[in-house]
């Protein structure tokens, strides 16, 4: 498969790229800074330097053309202000989805946030973030041309992955290592059995492949 990942230098994306390249997929990671390119190359991933805050739909669609799946894993980051939650977490996600539609890429996976909600109230930066992610998710869910899955992990940690997760429509809050988020994403992009589902993810009792099959009804 050819898989294009937005936010290619993010902590989850780097882990996902390693997994996908190791299993033989052709992987491209969209990055904003040229100096991030070597880190991707070392993982067997093709770096694509493109700023999603200034690129056009046509620019992004050109990079997506011919891909089997697209993953939106970009984020403004914890040190950013409210404005970039709007331009990255919302607007860039919408742009990437529109570009996937234009490029004819049907399989589309979003890394969202547990609690994301377009009706989330409040003016703090985290409130803006949750609202922006919720609005982006709602937009993606409205695109019939995409076989989308929205993944909402719990509290992200840098603990070593266990390969054991709880993946359901509603899990309740809990931690999840970034390693295990990447492992779930690698399973999700491989097929479209979870298309149309918004899923929460925390550590749990089931091996990743079993959890994905279970939530897909397989």
PDB file of C-alpha atoms in Angstrom:
ATOM      1  CA  UNK A   1       0.000   0.000   0.000  1.00  0.00           C
ATOM      2  CA  UNK A   2       0.964   3.635  -0.435  1.00  0.00           C
ATOM      3  CA  UNK A   3       0.010   5.659   2.635  1.00  0.00           C
ATOM      4  CA  UNK A   4       0.385   9.422   3.058  1.00  0.00           C
ATOM      5  CA  UNK A   5       0.553  10.829   6.573  1.00  0.00           C
ATOM      6  CA  UNK A   6      -0.066  14.480   7.430  1.00  0.00           C
ATOM      7  CA  UNK A   7       2.012  15.620  10.375  1.00  0.00           C
ATOM      8  CA  UNK A   8       4.755  13.198   9.411  1.00  0.00           C
ATOM      9  CA  UNK A   9       7.200  14.302  12.115  1.00  0.00           C
ATOM     10  CA  UNK A  10       4.734  14.018  14.992  1.00  0.00           C
ATOM     11  CA  UNK A  11       5.340  11.571  17.805  1.00  0.00           C
ATOM     12  CA  UNK A  12       2.587   9.178  16.751  1.00  0.00           C
ATOM     13  CA  UNK A  13       3.336   9.581  13.043  1.00  0.00           C
ATOM     14  CA  UNK A  14       7.012   8.659  13.436  1.00  0.00           C
ATOM     15  CA  UNK A  15       6.023   5.466  15.231  1.00  0.00           C
ATOM     16  CA  UNK A  16       3.424   4.684  12.564  1.00  0.00           C
ATOM     17  CA  UNK A  17       5.877   5.308   9.744  1.00  0.00           C
ATOM     18  CA  UNK A  18       8.330   2.848  11.287  1.00  0.00           C
ATOM     19  CA  UNK A  19       5.634   0.172  11.505  1.00  0.00           C
ATOM     20  CA  UNK A  20       4.312   0.705   7.992  1.00  0.00           C
ATOM     21  CA  UNK A  21       7.751   0.788   6.365  1.00  0.00           C
ATOM     22  CA  UNK A  22       8.760  -2.354   8.256  1.00  0.00           C
ATOM     23  CA  UNK A  23       5.806  -4.289   6.841  1.00  0.00           C
ATOM     24  CA  UNK A  24       6.637  -3.167   3.308  1.00  0.00           C
ATOM     25  CA  UNK A  25       4.229  -0.312   2.713  1.00  0.00           C
ATOM     26  CA  UNK A  26       5.279   2.733   0.703  1.00  0.00           C
ATOM     27  CA  UNK A  27       4.973   5.664   3.110  1.00  0.00           C
ATOM     28  CA  UNK A  28       5.130   9.432   2.589  1.00  0.00           C
ATOM     29  CA  UNK A  29       5.079  11.904   5.460  1.00  0.00           C
ATOM     30  CA  UNK A  30       4.034  15.526   4.988  1.00  0.00           C
ATOM     31  CA  UNK A  31       6.263  17.807   7.072  1.00  0.00           C
ATOM     32  CA  UNK A  32       6.518  21.561   7.498  1.00  0.00           C
ATOM     33  CA  UNK A  33      10.259  21.905   8.120  1.00  0.00           C
ATOM     34  CA  UNK A  34      12.929  20.664   5.676  1.00  0.00           C
ATOM     35  CA  UNK A  35      15.245  19.828   8.580  1.00  0.00           C
ATOM     36  CA  UNK A  36      12.794  17.100   9.638  1.00  0.00           C
ATOM     37  CA  UNK A  37      13.310  15.165   6.399  1.00  0.00           C
ATOM     38  CA  UNK A  38      16.282  13.044   7.514  1.00  0.00           C
ATOM     39  CA  UNK A  39      14.352  11.635  10.476  1.00  0.00           C
ATOM     40  CA  UNK A  40      11.708  10.318   8.071  1.00  0.00           C
ATOM     41  CA  UNK A  41      14.237   8.941   5.596  1.00  0.00           C
ATOM     42  CA  UNK A  42      15.867   6.958   8.400  1.00  0.00           C
ATOM     43  CA  UNK A  43      12.512   5.225   8.924  1.00  0.00           C
ATOM     44  CA  UNK A  44      12.146   4.372   5.236  1.00  0.00           C
ATOM     45  CA  UNK A  45       9.595   7.141   4.712  1.00  0.00           C
ATOM     46  CA  UNK A  46       9.526   9.648   1.865  1.00  0.00           C
ATOM     47  CA  UNK A  47       9.507  13.201   3.272  1.00  0.00           C
ATOM     48  CA  UNK A  48       7.189  15.706   1.572  1.00  0.00           C
ATOM     49  CA  UNK A  49       7.825  19.304   2.610  1.00  0.00           C
ATOM     50  CA  UNK A  50       4.487  21.105   2.484  1.00  0.00           C
ATOM     51  CA  UNK A  51       2.941  23.577   4.922  1.00  0.00           C
ATOM     52  CA  UNK A  52      -0.697  22.612   5.435  1.00  0.00           C
ATOM     53  CA  UNK A  53      -1.445  26.065   6.833  1.00  0.00           C
ATOM     54  CA  UNK A  54      -0.638  27.722   3.512  1.00  0.00           C
ATOM     55  CA  UNK A  55      -1.026  24.958   0.899  1.00  0.00           C
ATOM     56  CA  UNK A  56      -4.004  24.739  -1.443  1.00  0.00           C
ATOM     57  CA  UNK A  57      -6.282  21.743  -1.864  1.00  0.00           C
ATOM     58  CA  UNK A  58      -4.681  21.174  -5.275  1.00  0.00           C
ATOM     59  CA  UNK A  59      -1.182  21.196  -3.732  1.00  0.00           C
ATOM     60  CA  UNK A  60      -2.105  18.536  -1.211  1.00  0.00           C
ATOM     61  CA  UNK A  61      -4.145  16.479  -3.679  1.00  0.00           C
ATOM     62  CA  UNK A  62      -1.067  16.232  -5.883  1.00  0.00           C
ATOM     63  CA  UNK A  63       0.801  14.528  -3.049  1.00  0.00           C
ATOM     64  CA  UNK A  64      -2.139  12.216  -2.327  1.00  0.00           C
ATOM     65  CA  UNK A  65      -2.728  11.096  -5.900  1.00  0.00           C
ATOM     66  CA  UNK A  66      -2.219   7.344  -6.215  1.00  0.00           C
ATOM     67  CA  UNK A  67      -2.304   6.688  -2.458  1.00  0.00           C
ATOM     68  CA  UNK A  68      -4.322   3.825  -1.018  1.00  0.00           C
ATOM     69  CA  UNK A  69      -4.898   5.562   2.323  1.00  0.00           C
ATOM     70  CA  UNK A  70      -4.349   8.896   4.056  1.00  0.00           C
ATOM     71  CA  UNK A  71      -3.813   9.536   7.765  1.00  0.00           C
ATOM     72  CA  UNK A  72      -4.277  12.940   9.389  1.00  0.00           C
ATOM     73  CA  UNK A  73      -1.923  12.969  12.366  1.00  0.00           C
ATOM     74  CA  UNK A  74      -0.977  16.652  12.322  1.00  0.00           C
ATOM     75  CA  UNK A  75      -1.444  18.937  15.282  1.00  0.00           C
ATOM     76  CA  UNK A  76      -0.467  22.403  16.372  1.00  0.00           C
ATOM     77  CA  UNK A  77       1.219  20.950  19.442  1.00  0.00           C
ATOM     78  CA  UNK A  78       0.916  21.615  23.173  1.00  0.00           C
ATOM     79  CA  UNK A  79       2.892  24.873  23.096  1.00  0.00           C
ATOM     80  CA  UNK A  80       0.726  26.562  20.481  1.00  0.00           C
ATOM     81  CA  UNK A  81      -1.984  29.132  21.046  1.00  0.00           C
ATOM     82  CA  UNK A  82      -5.656  29.131  20.180  1.00  0.00           C
ATOM     83  CA  UNK A  83      -5.129  30.554  16.682  1.00  0.00           C
ATOM     84  CA  UNK A  84      -3.113  27.545  15.530  1.00  0.00           C
ATOM     85  CA  UNK A  85      -5.676  25.145  16.929  1.00  0.00           C
ATOM     86  CA  UNK A  86      -7.978  26.671  14.331  1.00  0.00           C
ATOM     87  CA  UNK A  87      -5.451  26.695  11.465  1.00  0.00           C
ATOM     88  CA  UNK A  88      -3.930  23.249  12.064  1.00  0.00           C
ATOM     89  CA  UNK A  89      -6.234  21.064  14.128  1.00  0.00           C
ATOM     90  CA  UNK A  90      -9.315  22.222  12.242  1.00  0.00           C
ATOM     91  CA  UNK A  91      -8.467  23.929   8.946  1.00  0.00           C
ATOM     92  CA  UNK A  92      -5.573  21.650   7.966  1.00  0.00           C
ATOM     93  CA  UNK A  93      -7.692  18.574   8.722  1.00  0.00           C
ATOM     94  CA  UNK A  94     -10.476  19.919   6.506  1.00  0.00           C
ATOM     95  CA  UNK A  95      -7.959  20.746   3.776  1.00  0.00           C
ATOM     96  CA  UNK A  96      -6.433  17.266   3.928  1.00  0.00           C
ATOM     97  CA  UNK A  97      -9.867  15.638   3.718  1.00  0.00           C
ATOM     98  CA  UNK A  98     -10.884  17.789   0.746  1.00  0.00           C
ATOM     99  CA  UNK A  99      -7.589  16.933  -0.950  1.00  0.00           C
ATOM    100  CA  UNK A 100      -8.171  13.220  -0.396  1.00  0.00           C
ATOM    101  CA  UNK A 101     -11.578  13.517  -2.052  1.00  0.00           C
ATOM    102  CA  UNK A 102     -10.057  15.393  -4.983  1.00  0.00           C
ATOM    103  CA  UNK A 103      -7.269  12.823  -5.352  1.00  0.00           C
ATOM    104  CA  UNK A 104      -9.678   9.888  -5.185  1.00  0.00           C
ATOM    105  CA  UNK A 105      -8.246   8.459  -1.957  1.00  0.00           C
ATOM    106  CA  UNK A 106     -11.110   6.762  -0.165  1.00  0.00           C
ATOM    107  CA  UNK A 107      -9.508   5.324   2.984  1.00  0.00           C
ATOM    108  CA  UNK A 108      -9.039   8.183   5.436  1.00  0.00           C
ATOM    109  CA  UNK A 109      -8.063   7.903   9.098  1.00  0.00           C
ATOM    110  CA  UNK A 110      -8.034  10.820  11.540  1.00  0.00           C
ATOM    111  CA  UNK A 111      -6.117  10.973  14.812  1.00  0.00           C
ATOM    112  CA  UNK A 112      -8.505  13.016  16.928  1.00  0.00           C
ATOM    113  CA  UNK A 113      -8.839  13.608  20.667  1.00  0.00           C
ATOM    114  CA  UNK A 114     -11.003  12.026  23.320  1.00  0.00           C
ATOM    115  CA  UNK A 115     -13.663  14.583  24.193  1.00  0.00           C
ATOM    116  CA  UNK A 116     -13.479  16.400  20.856  1.00  0.00           C
ATOM    117  CA  UNK A 117     -16.833  18.087  20.327  1.00  0.00           C
ATOM    118  CA  UNK A 118     -17.904  20.945  18.037  1.00  0.00           C
ATOM    119  CA  UNK A 119     -20.193  22.127  20.858  1.00  0.00           C
ATOM    120  CA  UNK A 120     -17.422  22.157  23.479  1.00  0.00           C
ATOM    121  CA  UNK A 121     -17.653  25.345  25.487  1.00  0.00           C
ATOM    122  CA  UNK A 122     -14.941  27.572  26.922  1.00  0.00           C
ATOM    123  CA  UNK A 123     -12.248  29.978  25.836  1.00  0.00           C
ATOM    124  CA  UNK A 124      -9.104  28.367  27.203  1.00  0.00           C
ATOM    125  CA  UNK A 125      -6.628  26.996  24.655  1.00  0.00           C
ATOM    126  CA  UNK A 126      -7.609  23.409  25.441  1.00  0.00           C
ATOM    127  CA  UNK A 127     -11.283  24.306  24.984  1.00  0.00           C
ATOM    128  CA  UNK A 128     -10.504  25.777  21.561  1.00  0.00           C
ATOM    129  CA  UNK A 129      -8.529  22.628  20.724  1.00  0.00           C
ATOM    130  CA  UNK A 130     -11.367  20.279  21.665  1.00  0.00           C
ATOM    131  CA  UNK A 131     -13.835  22.371  19.689  1.00  0.00           C
ATOM    132  CA  UNK A 132     -11.523  22.561  16.646  1.00  0.00           C
ATOM    133  CA  UNK A 133     -10.953  18.800  16.647  1.00  0.00           C
ATOM    134  CA  UNK A 134     -14.674  18.223  17.018  1.00  0.00           C
ATOM    135  CA  UNK A 135     -15.493  20.516  14.105  1.00  0.00           C
ATOM    136  CA  UNK A 136     -12.885  18.815  11.933  1.00  0.00           C
ATOM    137  CA  UNK A 137     -14.253  15.379  12.825  1.00  0.00           C
ATOM    138  CA  UNK A 138     -17.784  16.485  12.001  1.00  0.00           C
ATOM    139  CA  UNK A 139     -16.628  17.781   8.630  1.00  0.00           C
ATOM    140  CA  UNK A 140     -14.907  14.504   7.761  1.00  0.00           C
ATOM    141  CA  UNK A 141     -17.978  12.507   8.795  1.00  0.00           C
ATOM    142  CA  UNK A 142     -19.985  14.502   6.280  1.00  0.00           C
ATOM    143  CA  UNK A 143     -17.862  13.468   3.293  1.00  0.00           C
ATOM    144  CA  UNK A 144     -19.525  10.522   1.580  1.00  0.00           C
ATOM    145  CA  UNK A 145     -16.558  10.121  -0.769  1.00  0.00           C
ATOM    146  CA  UNK A 146     -14.338   8.997   2.118  1.00  0.00           C
ATOM    147  CA  UNK A 147     -14.235   5.681   3.960  1.00  0.00           C
ATOM    148  CA  UNK A 148     -13.285   7.424   7.179  1.00  0.00           C
ATOM    149  CA  UNK A 149     -12.415   6.226  10.642  1.00  0.00           C
ATOM    150  CA  UNK A 150     -11.869   8.691  13.493  1.00  0.00           C
ATOM    151  CA  UNK A 151      -9.605   7.512  16.304  1.00  0.00           C
ATOM    152  CA  UNK A 152      -9.781   9.299  19.663  1.00  0.00           C
ATOM    153  CA  UNK A 153      -6.983   8.175  21.981  1.00  0.00           C
ATOM    154  CA  UNK A 154      -7.010   8.776  25.710  1.00  0.00           C
ATOM    155  CA  UNK A 155      -4.138  10.290  27.673  1.00  0.00           C
ATOM    156  CA  UNK A 156      -1.030   9.800  25.543  1.00  0.00           C
ATOM    157  CA  UNK A 157       2.083   8.469  27.238  1.00  0.00           C
ATOM    158  CA  UNK A 158       5.621   7.587  26.170  1.00  0.00           C
ATOM    159  CA  UNK A 159       5.517   4.278  28.023  1.00  0.00           C
ATOM    160  CA  UNK A 160       6.522   1.243  25.980  1.00  0.00           C
ATOM    161  CA  UNK A 161       3.581  -0.201  24.118  1.00  0.00           C
ATOM    162  CA  UNK A 162       2.000  -3.376  25.418  1.00  0.00           C
ATOM    163  CA  UNK A 163       0.008  -4.250  22.302  1.00  0.00           C
ATOM    164  CA  UNK A 164      -3.067  -4.567  24.523  1.00  0.00           C
ATOM    165  CA  UNK A 165      -5.883  -2.058  24.085  1.00  0.00           C
ATOM    166  CA  UNK A 166      -9.531  -1.242  24.532  1.00  0.00           C
ATOM    167  CA  UNK A 167     -11.019   0.081  21.290  1.00  0.00           C
ATOM    168  CA  UNK A 168     -14.709   0.916  21.381  1.00  0.00           C
ATOM    169  CA  UNK A 169     -17.194   3.656  20.544  1.00  0.00           C
ATOM    170  CA  UNK A 170     -16.959   4.753  24.195  1.00  0.00           C
ATOM    171  CA  UNK A 171     -14.195   3.501  26.462  1.00  0.00           C
ATOM    172  CA  UNK A 172     -14.151   6.083  29.221  1.00  0.00           C
ATOM    173  CA  UNK A 173     -10.955   7.967  29.946  1.00  0.00           C
ATOM    174  CA  UNK A 174      -7.598   6.310  30.478  1.00  0.00           C
ATOM    175  CA  UNK A 175      -3.986   6.311  29.316  1.00  0.00           C
ATOM    176  CA  UNK A 176      -2.588   4.827  26.114  1.00  0.00           C
ATOM    177  CA  UNK A 177       1.066   4.627  25.002  1.00  0.00           C
ATOM    178  CA  UNK A 178       1.802   6.330  21.689  1.00  0.00           C
ATOM    179  CA  UNK A 179       3.335   3.022  20.555  1.00  0.00           C
ATOM    180  CA  UNK A 180      -0.067   1.364  20.858  1.00  0.00           C
ATOM    181  CA  UNK A 181      -1.860   4.226  19.104  1.00  0.00           C
ATOM    182  CA  UNK A 182       0.501   3.751  16.150  1.00  0.00           C
ATOM    183  CA  UNK A 183      -0.096   0.006  16.173  1.00  0.00           C
ATOM    184  CA  UNK A 184      -3.861   0.536  16.030  1.00  0.00           C
ATOM    185  CA  UNK A 185      -3.491   3.044  13.193  1.00  0.00           C
ATOM    186  CA  UNK A 186      -1.396   0.552  11.237  1.00  0.00           C
ATOM    187  CA  UNK A 187      -4.243  -1.953  11.523  1.00  0.00           C
ATOM    188  CA  UNK A 188      -6.927   0.604  10.671  1.00  0.00           C
ATOM    189  CA  UNK A 189      -5.329   1.785   7.417  1.00  0.00           C
ATOM    190  CA  UNK A 190      -4.889  -1.752   6.125  1.00  0.00           C
ATOM    191  CA  UNK A 191      -8.573  -2.098   5.297  1.00  0.00           C
ATOM    192  CA  UNK A 192     -11.910  -0.342   5.475  1.00  0.00           C
ATOM    193  CA  UNK A 193     -13.729  -2.654   7.899  1.00  0.00           C
ATOM    194  CA  UNK A 194     -13.963   0.191  10.442  1.00  0.00           C
ATOM    195  CA  UNK A 195     -15.147   2.799   7.931  1.00  0.00           C
ATOM    196  CA  UNK A 196     -17.832   5.062   9.366  1.00  0.00           C
ATOM    197  CA  UNK A 197     -16.785   4.526  12.982  1.00  0.00           C
ATOM    198  CA  UNK A 198     -15.603   7.022  15.593  1.00  0.00           C
ATOM    199  CA  UNK A 199     -13.563   5.054  18.123  1.00  0.00           C
ATOM    200  CA  UNK A 200     -12.034   5.762  21.500  1.00  0.00           C
ATOM    201  CA  UNK A 201      -8.794   4.059  22.476  1.00  0.00           C
ATOM    202  CA  UNK A 202      -7.159   3.344  25.839  1.00  0.00           C
ATOM    203  CA  UNK A 203      -5.007   0.541  27.202  1.00  0.00           C
ATOM    204  CA  UNK A 204      -7.004  -2.607  27.783  1.00  0.00           C
ATOM    205  CA  UNK A 205      -7.185  -6.396  27.576  1.00  0.00           C
ATOM    206  CA  UNK A 206      -7.217  -7.174  23.860  1.00  0.00           C
ATOM    207  CA  UNK A 207      -4.314  -7.554  21.402  1.00  0.00           C
ATOM    208  CA  UNK A 208      -4.475  -4.797  18.795  1.00  0.00           C
ATOM    209  CA  UNK A 209      -5.518  -6.992  15.822  1.00  0.00           C
ATOM    210  CA  UNK A 210      -8.229  -8.673  17.915  1.00  0.00           C
ATOM    211  CA  UNK A 211      -9.553  -5.314  19.150  1.00  0.00           C
ATOM    212  CA  UNK A 212      -9.783  -3.944  15.604  1.00  0.00           C
ATOM    213  CA  UNK A 213     -11.562  -7.030  14.324  1.00  0.00           C
ATOM    214  CA  UNK A 214     -13.962  -6.974  17.285  1.00  0.00           C
ATOM    215  CA  UNK A 215     -15.015  -3.361  16.808  1.00  0.00           C
ATOM    216  CA  UNK A 216     -15.437  -4.005  13.072  1.00  0.00           C
ATOM    217  CA  UNK A 217     -17.770  -6.911  13.877  1.00  0.00           C
ATOM    218  CA  UNK A 218     -15.463  -9.514  12.386  1.00  0.00           C
TER     219      UNK A 218
END
